């Protein structure tokens, strides 16, 4: 026993807390924006269009007494493609693995059936996990905001109202989450905010600009593959391909006289330069791959790595 005690000694301090907080909710309620605001840095792309986040992503918040590993997840929705299935699988597993569930709802609109279904999913996959209900987008509500319809979504006593963009309520949210985490060590150095590698970050930044500047089906139909990434002193060279599903979408992403692809490139390059802290040479091309959202091999190639289906 003495030996075990020395192996498992609590040398991080008895009262340090750490663990996974799964950030769950409908698409577009502000999950990624809220994580970025809590960290004071952009770790996940966020856009006004729903279904922006496609993968599990960690946002690491470190204070003197806690390390909170925020798990950003795809918004929960009814999937129509293999990509949609992948996104829902990611969200479900984040729920299962969580030490605490942070359920974000949009306070500025009445709760919908989809919100209630998320409540059911939490009951099914994380029944015994502490739950915090976060009413976000408070800045879009009336002064005399009535939260009663949102409170009916859950009987959790842990409710926080926030605005990720103002920002407001973030300290309250951290104060609410921290005591719900188990005691544990720091898993990452204090200065680390993300696990993502630069290739992934570059692809996401380019995808964010595509989503921001285009409309209709394009945001859902776009995937970005980094074909070449080279960091040299003072300059990074990146070659990226934007995949869409139809010729007509390719025309939209390129734009009249190449104007749209230029706009996407200029905005992405500016942000990449800031992130990489180097000059960036960015080349972007657009390719069509019909129905790639149901193409397992391609999805794996661009990081939507569904496990291989078992043969019956
Ligand atoms: N006014 C206001 N807008 C917000 C707030 N939080 C997020 N938004 C906006 O809501 C939109 C969606 O934000 P995201 O962070 O991408 O939402 P999400 O829940 O991560 O969405 P998915 O990844 O698609 O599931 C963006 O335009 C944000 O700027 C808020 O508190 N107030
Ligand atoms: Mg998101």
Tab-separated table of C-alpha atoms and ligand atoms in Angstrom:
chain	number	residue	atom	x	y	z
A	1	UNK	CA	0.000	0.000	0.000
A	2	UNK	CA	2.863	2.351	0.876
A	3	UNK	CA	4.342	1.690	-2.541
A	4	UNK	CA	1.019	2.423	-4.263
A	5	UNK	CA	0.694	5.600	-2.245
A	6	UNK	CA	4.031	6.782	-3.529
A	7	UNK	CA	3.165	5.861	-7.147
A	8	UNK	CA	-0.155	7.701	-7.002
A	9	UNK	CA	0.921	10.581	-4.784
A	10	UNK	CA	-1.223	13.701	-5.178
A	11	UNK	CA	1.633	16.006	-6.020
A	12	UNK	CA	-0.553	18.295	-8.138
A	13	UNK	CA	-2.279	19.358	-4.954
A	14	UNK	CA	-5.391	17.842	-3.393
A	15	UNK	CA	-7.806	20.473	-4.585
A	16	UNK	CA	-6.863	20.900	-8.261
A	17	UNK	CA	-9.680	19.952	-10.623
A	18	UNK	CA	-9.597	18.869	-14.263
A	19	UNK	CA	-11.731	17.085	-16.811
A	20	UNK	CA	-13.775	17.102	-19.989
A	21	UNK	CA	-16.685	19.487	-20.437
A	22	UNK	CA	-18.729	18.415	-23.471
A	23	UNK	CA	-20.244	21.490	-25.122
A	24	UNK	CA	-23.483	20.283	-26.666
A	25	UNK	CA	-26.415	21.937	-28.399
A	26	UNK	CA	-28.297	22.623	-31.610
A	27	UNK	CA	-26.304	23.987	-34.572
A	28	UNK	CA	-25.600	27.745	-34.474
A	29	UNK	CA	-26.379	28.343	-30.773
A	30	UNK	CA	-22.833	29.659	-30.214
A	31	UNK	CA	-20.882	26.667	-28.864
A	32	UNK	CA	-17.640	27.467	-30.704
A	33	UNK	CA	-17.936	31.221	-30.143
A	34	UNK	CA	-18.442	30.636	-26.436
A	35	UNK	CA	-15.366	28.387	-26.165
A	36	UNK	CA	-13.272	30.972	-28.009
A	37	UNK	CA	-14.573	33.686	-25.667
A	38	UNK	CA	-13.852	31.621	-22.539
A	39	UNK	CA	-10.291	30.998	-23.728
A	40	UNK	CA	-9.775	34.555	-24.974
A	41	UNK	CA	-8.380	33.046	-28.193
A	42	UNK	CA	-9.814	31.527	-31.346
A	43	UNK	CA	-9.445	27.749	-31.231
A	44	UNK	CA	-12.514	26.840	-33.287
A	45	UNK	CA	-14.058	28.407	-36.363
A	46	UNK	CA	-17.478	29.983	-35.907
A	47	UNK	CA	-19.821	31.383	-38.551
A	48	UNK	CA	-23.435	32.585	-38.828
A	49	UNK	CA	-24.308	29.394	-40.770
A	50	UNK	CA	-25.445	26.218	-38.971
A	51	UNK	CA	-23.349	23.019	-38.960
A	52	UNK	CA	-20.022	24.806	-39.056
A	53	UNK	CA	-18.212	22.514	-36.591
A	54	UNK	CA	-17.701	19.023	-37.990
A	55	UNK	CA	-15.182	17.471	-35.617
A	56	UNK	CA	-14.403	17.101	-31.965
A	57	UNK	CA	-12.056	19.858	-30.911
A	58	UNK	CA	-10.474	20.640	-27.607
A	59	UNK	CA	-10.275	24.106	-26.065
A	60	UNK	CA	-8.018	24.054	-23.018
A	61	UNK	CA	-8.710	26.528	-20.222
A	62	UNK	CA	-6.167	26.694	-17.396
A	63	UNK	CA	-6.406	28.604	-14.119
A	64	UNK	CA	-4.497	28.277	-10.869
A	65	UNK	CA	-6.915	25.690	-9.494
A	66	UNK	CA	-8.379	23.958	-12.538
A	67	UNK	CA	-7.877	22.819	-16.103
A	68	UNK	CA	-11.098	22.614	-18.080
A	69	UNK	CA	-10.961	20.676	-21.332
A	70	UNK	CA	-13.850	22.085	-23.369
A	71	UNK	CA	-14.919	19.628	-26.060
A	72	UNK	CA	-16.458	21.505	-28.971
A	73	UNK	CA	-18.888	19.306	-30.879
A	74	UNK	CA	-20.961	19.459	-34.059
A	75	UNK	CA	-24.453	20.828	-33.497
A	76	UNK	CA	-26.934	18.022	-32.986
A	77	UNK	CA	-29.245	17.656	-35.986
A	78	UNK	CA	-30.944	14.937	-38.022
A	79	UNK	CA	-28.279	13.651	-40.416
A	80	UNK	CA	-28.921	13.173	-44.142
A	81	UNK	CA	-25.437	12.171	-45.267
A	82	UNK	CA	-22.552	10.072	-44.034
A	83	UNK	CA	-20.841	13.288	-42.958
A	84	UNK	CA	-23.937	14.093	-40.891
A	85	UNK	CA	-23.771	10.625	-39.317
A	86	UNK	CA	-20.142	11.210	-38.473
A	87	UNK	CA	-20.972	14.560	-36.857
A	88	UNK	CA	-23.711	13.028	-34.726
A	89	UNK	CA	-21.431	10.166	-33.675
A	90	UNK	CA	-18.838	12.694	-32.555
A	91	UNK	CA	-21.402	14.593	-30.471
A	92	UNK	CA	-22.794	11.424	-28.906
A	93	UNK	CA	-19.374	10.160	-27.878
A	94	UNK	CA	-18.443	13.536	-26.419
A	95	UNK	CA	-21.563	13.252	-24.268
A	96	UNK	CA	-20.587	9.758	-23.149
A	97	UNK	CA	-17.012	10.708	-22.248
A	98	UNK	CA	-17.862	13.946	-20.438
A	99	UNK	CA	-17.146	14.727	-16.798
A	100	UNK	CA	-19.591	17.625	-17.113
A	101	UNK	CA	-22.119	18.401	-19.853
A	102	UNK	CA	-22.518	22.032	-20.888
A	103	UNK	CA	-25.776	22.309	-22.827
A	104	UNK	CA	-26.010	25.521	-24.802
A	105	UNK	CA	-29.371	26.862	-25.934
A	106	UNK	CA	-30.176	30.032	-27.816
A	107	UNK	CA	-31.925	32.271	-25.289
A	108	UNK	CA	-33.142	34.608	-28.021
A	109	UNK	CA	-35.545	32.087	-29.544
A	110	UNK	CA	-38.147	29.856	-27.933
A	111	UNK	CA	-36.994	26.283	-27.246
A	112	UNK	CA	-37.735	23.940	-30.136
A	113	UNK	CA	-38.469	20.266	-30.469
A	114	UNK	CA	-34.784	19.799	-31.367
A	115	UNK	CA	-33.777	21.258	-27.982
A	116	UNK	CA	-36.057	18.825	-26.191
A	117	UNK	CA	-34.565	15.960	-28.196
A	118	UNK	CA	-31.123	17.024	-27.014
A	119	UNK	CA	-32.435	16.894	-23.450
A	120	UNK	CA	-33.508	13.303	-24.184
A	121	UNK	CA	-30.065	12.455	-25.611
A	122	UNK	CA	-28.376	13.844	-22.506
A	123	UNK	CA	-30.726	11.707	-20.399
A	124	UNK	CA	-29.816	8.685	-22.468
A	125	UNK	CA	-26.041	9.067	-22.813
A	126	UNK	CA	-25.029	11.147	-19.804
A	127	UNK	CA	-27.738	10.561	-17.198
A	128	UNK	CA	-25.334	10.561	-14.255
A	129	UNK	CA	-23.100	13.380	-15.494
A	130	UNK	CA	-23.424	16.833	-13.896
A	131	UNK	CA	-25.246	19.172	-16.274
A	132	UNK	CA	-25.024	22.940	-16.741
A	133	UNK	CA	-27.644	24.650	-18.890
A	134	UNK	CA	-26.301	27.769	-20.589
A	135	UNK	CA	-28.715	30.325	-22.047
A	136	UNK	CA	-26.512	32.039	-24.635
A	137	UNK	CA	-27.131	35.051	-26.906
A	138	UNK	CA	-28.581	37.010	-23.969
A	139	UNK	CA	-27.645	40.239	-25.770
A	140	UNK	CA	-30.281	39.476	-28.411
A	141	UNK	CA	-33.079	39.180	-25.816
A	142	UNK	CA	-35.330	41.888	-24.379
A	143	UNK	CA	-34.215	43.669	-21.227
A	144	UNK	CA	-36.895	41.805	-19.308
A	145	UNK	CA	-35.943	38.423	-20.699
A	146	UNK	CA	-38.223	35.680	-19.396
A	147	UNK	CA	-36.199	32.469	-19.109
A	148	UNK	CA	-39.060	30.257	-17.881
A	149	UNK	CA	-39.600	28.366	-21.169
A	150	UNK	CA	-35.871	27.550	-21.345
A	151	UNK	CA	-35.742	26.486	-17.709
A	152	UNK	CA	-38.427	23.920	-18.451
A	153	UNK	CA	-35.949	22.095	-20.692
A	154	UNK	CA	-34.164	20.584	-17.709
A	155	UNK	CA	-34.462	20.257	-13.971
A	156	UNK	CA	-30.754	20.952	-13.458
A	157	UNK	CA	-30.162	23.603	-10.795
A	158	UNK	CA	-27.066	24.780	-12.686
A	159	UNK	CA	-28.198	27.505	-15.083
A	160	UNK	CA	-26.055	30.355	-16.403
A	161	UNK	CA	-26.988	33.135	-18.811
A	162	UNK	CA	-24.271	34.307	-21.195
A	163	UNK	CA	-23.448	36.370	-24.209
A	164	UNK	CA	-20.425	34.965	-26.017
A	165	UNK	CA	-20.088	38.036	-28.220
A	166	UNK	CA	-20.529	40.871	-25.715
A	167	UNK	CA	-19.113	38.987	-23.693
A	168	UNK	CA	-21.135	38.487	-20.537
A	169	UNK	CA	-21.579	35.763	-17.900
A	170	UNK	CA	-18.312	33.991	-18.698
A	171	UNK	CA	-16.887	34.230	-15.174
A	172	UNK	CA	-20.176	32.911	-13.774
A	173	UNK	CA	-20.007	30.010	-16.201
A	174	UNK	CA	-16.437	29.106	-15.191
A	175	UNK	CA	-17.372	29.396	-11.507
A	176	UNK	CA	-20.313	27.075	-12.098
A	177	UNK	CA	-18.335	24.467	-14.070
A	178	UNK	CA	-15.166	24.240	-11.973
A	179	UNK	CA	-16.607	22.683	-8.779
A	180	UNK	CA	-18.427	20.070	-10.873
A	181	UNK	CA	-15.157	18.676	-12.257
A	182	UNK	CA	-13.399	15.782	-10.517
A	183	UNK	CA	-10.141	16.346	-8.680
A	184	UNK	CA	-7.240	15.745	-11.058
A	185	UNK	CA	-3.968	16.998	-12.497
A	186	UNK	CA	-3.144	19.429	-15.254
A	187	UNK	CA	-3.033	17.414	-18.460
A	188	UNK	CA	-1.550	20.145	-20.660
A	189	UNK	CA	0.965	22.943	-20.098
A	190	UNK	CA	-0.739	26.124	-18.892
A	191	UNK	CA	-0.038	28.026	-22.122
A	192	UNK	CA	-1.535	25.356	-24.422
A	193	UNK	CA	-5.076	26.132	-25.632
A	194	UNK	CA	-5.587	23.566	-28.369
A	195	UNK	CA	-4.474	20.146	-29.592
A	196	UNK	CA	-4.956	20.906	-33.261
A	197	UNK	CA	-2.018	20.851	-35.665
A	198	UNK	CA	-1.256	23.633	-38.124
A	199	UNK	CA	-2.505	21.743	-41.191
A	200	UNK	CA	-5.893	21.286	-39.526
A	201	UNK	CA	-6.017	24.921	-38.417
A	202	UNK	CA	-5.138	26.105	-41.942
A	203	UNK	CA	-7.877	23.928	-43.498
A	204	UNK	CA	-10.435	25.168	-40.975
A	205	UNK	CA	-9.569	28.838	-41.515
A	206	UNK	CA	-9.993	28.439	-45.283
A	207	UNK	CA	-13.277	26.549	-44.764
A	208	UNK	CA	-14.495	29.319	-42.448
A	209	UNK	CA	-13.982	31.929	-45.181
A	210	UNK	CA	-15.783	29.746	-47.733
A	211	UNK	CA	-18.745	29.406	-45.351
A	212	UNK	CA	-18.766	33.102	-44.509
A	213	UNK	CA	-18.674	34.379	-48.088
A	214	UNK	CA	-20.949	31.875	-49.816
A	215	UNK	CA	-24.528	30.798	-49.264
A	216	UNK	CA	-27.134	28.138	-50.057
A	217	UNK	CA	-25.685	24.633	-50.139
A	218	UNK	CA	-22.023	25.644	-50.480
A	219	UNK	CA	-21.190	25.853	-46.738
A	220	UNK	CA	-22.419	22.274	-46.244
A	221	UNK	CA	-20.804	21.008	-49.428
A	222	UNK	CA	-17.307	22.410	-48.939
A	223	UNK	CA	-14.315	20.498	-47.627
A	224	UNK	CA	-10.717	21.686	-47.582
A	225	UNK	CA	-7.677	19.517	-48.119
A	226	UNK	CA	-4.187	20.847	-47.479
A	227	UNK	CA	-1.986	19.364	-50.199
A	228	UNK	CA	1.206	21.102	-49.238
A	229	UNK	CA	2.264	22.789	-46.011
A	230	UNK	CA	5.780	24.020	-45.502
A	231	UNK	CA	6.967	26.281	-42.713
A	232	UNK	CA	10.241	28.009	-43.478
A	233	UNK	CA	11.817	30.804	-41.457
A	234	UNK	CA	9.649	33.863	-41.973
A	235	UNK	CA	7.362	32.301	-44.591
A	236	UNK	CA	4.886	29.438	-44.824
A	237	UNK	CA	3.786	27.912	-48.115
A	238	UNK	CA	0.314	26.385	-48.217
A	239	UNK	CA	-1.473	24.756	-51.130
A	240	UNK	CA	-5.108	23.948	-50.508
A	241	UNK	CA	-7.932	22.407	-52.488
A	242	UNK	CA	-11.520	23.399	-51.787
A	243	UNK	CA	-13.798	20.506	-52.675
A	244	UNK	CA	-17.433	21.012	-53.582
A	245	UNK	CA	-20.023	18.531	-54.807
A	246	UNK	CA	-21.231	20.028	-58.089
A	247	UNK	CA	-19.874	21.972	-61.091
A	248	UNK	CA	-22.349	24.783	-60.378
A	249	UNK	CA	-20.928	25.094	-56.835
A	250	UNK	CA	-17.415	25.266	-58.249
A	251	UNK	CA	-18.519	28.213	-60.374
A	252	UNK	CA	-19.877	30.003	-57.296
A	253	UNK	CA	-16.739	29.436	-55.214
A	254	UNK	CA	-14.525	30.708	-58.044
A	255	UNK	CA	-16.885	33.592	-58.782
A	256	UNK	CA	-17.062	35.982	-61.742
A	257	UNK	CA	-13.540	36.550	-63.024
A	258	UNK	CA	-12.201	34.610	-60.012
A	259	UNK	CA	-13.427	37.268	-57.598
A	260	UNK	CA	-14.860	34.943	-54.941
A	261	UNK	CA	-11.852	32.641	-54.700
A	262	UNK	CA	-9.651	35.725	-54.487
A	263	UNK	CA	-11.755	37.114	-51.632
A	264	UNK	CA	-11.579	33.792	-49.785
A	265	UNK	CA	-7.810	33.612	-50.329
A	266	UNK	CA	-7.144	37.175	-49.156
A	267	UNK	CA	-9.152	36.729	-45.939
A	268	UNK	CA	-7.702	33.274	-45.200
A	269	UNK	CA	-4.141	34.421	-45.867
A	270	UNK	CA	-4.522	37.423	-43.535
A	271	UNK	CA	-5.724	35.206	-40.696
A	272	UNK	CA	-3.140	32.503	-41.378
A	273	UNK	CA	-0.380	35.111	-41.222
A	274	UNK	CA	-1.594	36.203	-37.817
A	275	UNK	CA	-1.941	32.645	-36.539
A	276	UNK	CA	1.368	31.350	-37.903
A	277	UNK	CA	3.186	34.622	-37.199
A	278	UNK	CA	4.904	34.327	-40.572
A	279	UNK	CA	4.300	35.602	-44.067
A	280	UNK	CA	2.060	33.147	-45.927
A	281	UNK	CA	2.026	32.141	-49.590
A	282	UNK	CA	-1.394	30.591	-50.118
A	283	UNK	CA	-2.576	28.855	-53.270
A	284	UNK	CA	-6.153	27.653	-53.474
A	285	UNK	CA	-7.839	25.564	-56.159
A	286	UNK	CA	-11.417	24.338	-56.411
A	287	UNK	CA	-12.315	20.781	-57.383
A	288	UNK	CA	-15.583	18.890	-57.728
A	289	UNK	CA	-16.089	15.520	-56.090
A	290	UNK	CA	-19.690	14.434	-56.530
A	291	UNK	CA	-21.456	13.499	-53.278
A	292	UNK	CA	-18.253	13.484	-51.267
A	293	UNK	CA	-20.368	13.751	-48.093
A	294	UNK	CA	-21.267	10.109	-48.590
A	295	UNK	CA	-17.819	8.993	-49.770
A	296	UNK	CA	-16.108	7.219	-46.876
A	297	UNK	CA	-12.614	7.143	-48.371
A	298	UNK	CA	-12.603	10.833	-49.185
A	299	UNK	CA	-14.047	11.744	-45.801
A	300	UNK	CA	-11.247	9.859	-44.109
A	301	UNK	CA	-8.717	11.684	-46.267
A	302	UNK	CA	-9.964	15.084	-45.098
A	303	UNK	CA	-10.217	14.049	-41.457
A	304	UNK	CA	-13.816	12.943	-41.004
A	305	UNK	CA	-12.573	9.575	-39.922
A	306	UNK	CA	-15.553	7.274	-39.531
A	307	UNK	CA	-14.375	3.848	-38.431
A	308	UNK	CA	-14.571	1.222	-41.128
A	309	UNK	CA	-17.928	-0.574	-41.092
A	310	UNK	CA	-17.737	-4.157	-39.978
A	311	UNK	CA	-18.703	-6.617	-42.694
A	312	UNK	CA	-21.774	-8.674	-41.781
B	1	LIG	N1	-25.483	38.105	-30.722
B	1	LIG	C1	-24.845	36.980	-30.390
B	1	LIG	N2	-24.381	36.170	-31.353
B	1	LIG	C2	-23.723	35.058	-30.976
B	1	LIG	C3	-23.511	34.713	-29.613
B	1	LIG	N3	-22.838	33.534	-29.566
B	1	LIG	C4	-22.621	33.176	-30.852
B	1	LIG	N4	-23.157	34.082	-31.702
B	1	LIG	C5	-23.176	34.035	-33.176
B	1	LIG	O1	-23.917	32.897	-33.567
B	1	LIG	C6	-23.380	32.346	-34.781
B	1	LIG	C7	-23.089	30.871	-34.567
B	1	LIG	O2	-22.004	30.742	-33.667
B	1	LIG	P1	-21.149	29.395	-33.601
B	1	LIG	O3	-20.214	29.557	-32.482
B	1	LIG	O4	-20.589	29.044	-34.948
B	1	LIG	O5	-22.281	28.349	-33.231
B	1	LIG	P2	-22.127	26.769	-32.994
B	1	LIG	O6	-23.099	26.406	-31.950
B	1	LIG	O7	-20.704	26.425	-32.746
B	1	LIG	O8	-22.621	26.210	-34.384
B	1	LIG	P3	-22.291	24.789	-35.106
B	1	LIG	O9	-20.817	24.605	-35.117
B	1	LIG	O10	-22.850	24.987	-36.476
B	1	LIG	O11	-23.025	23.746	-34.332
B	1	LIG	C8	-22.150	33.180	-35.100
B	1	LIG	O12	-22.522	34.146	-36.056
B	1	LIG	C9	-21.794	33.851	-33.785
B	1	LIG	O13	-21.147	35.090	-33.916
B	1	LIG	C10	-24.019	35.606	-28.611
B	1	LIG	O14	-23.916	35.394	-27.402
B	1	LIG	N5	-24.677	36.725	-29.051
B	2	LIG	MG1	-19.394	25.224	-33.797
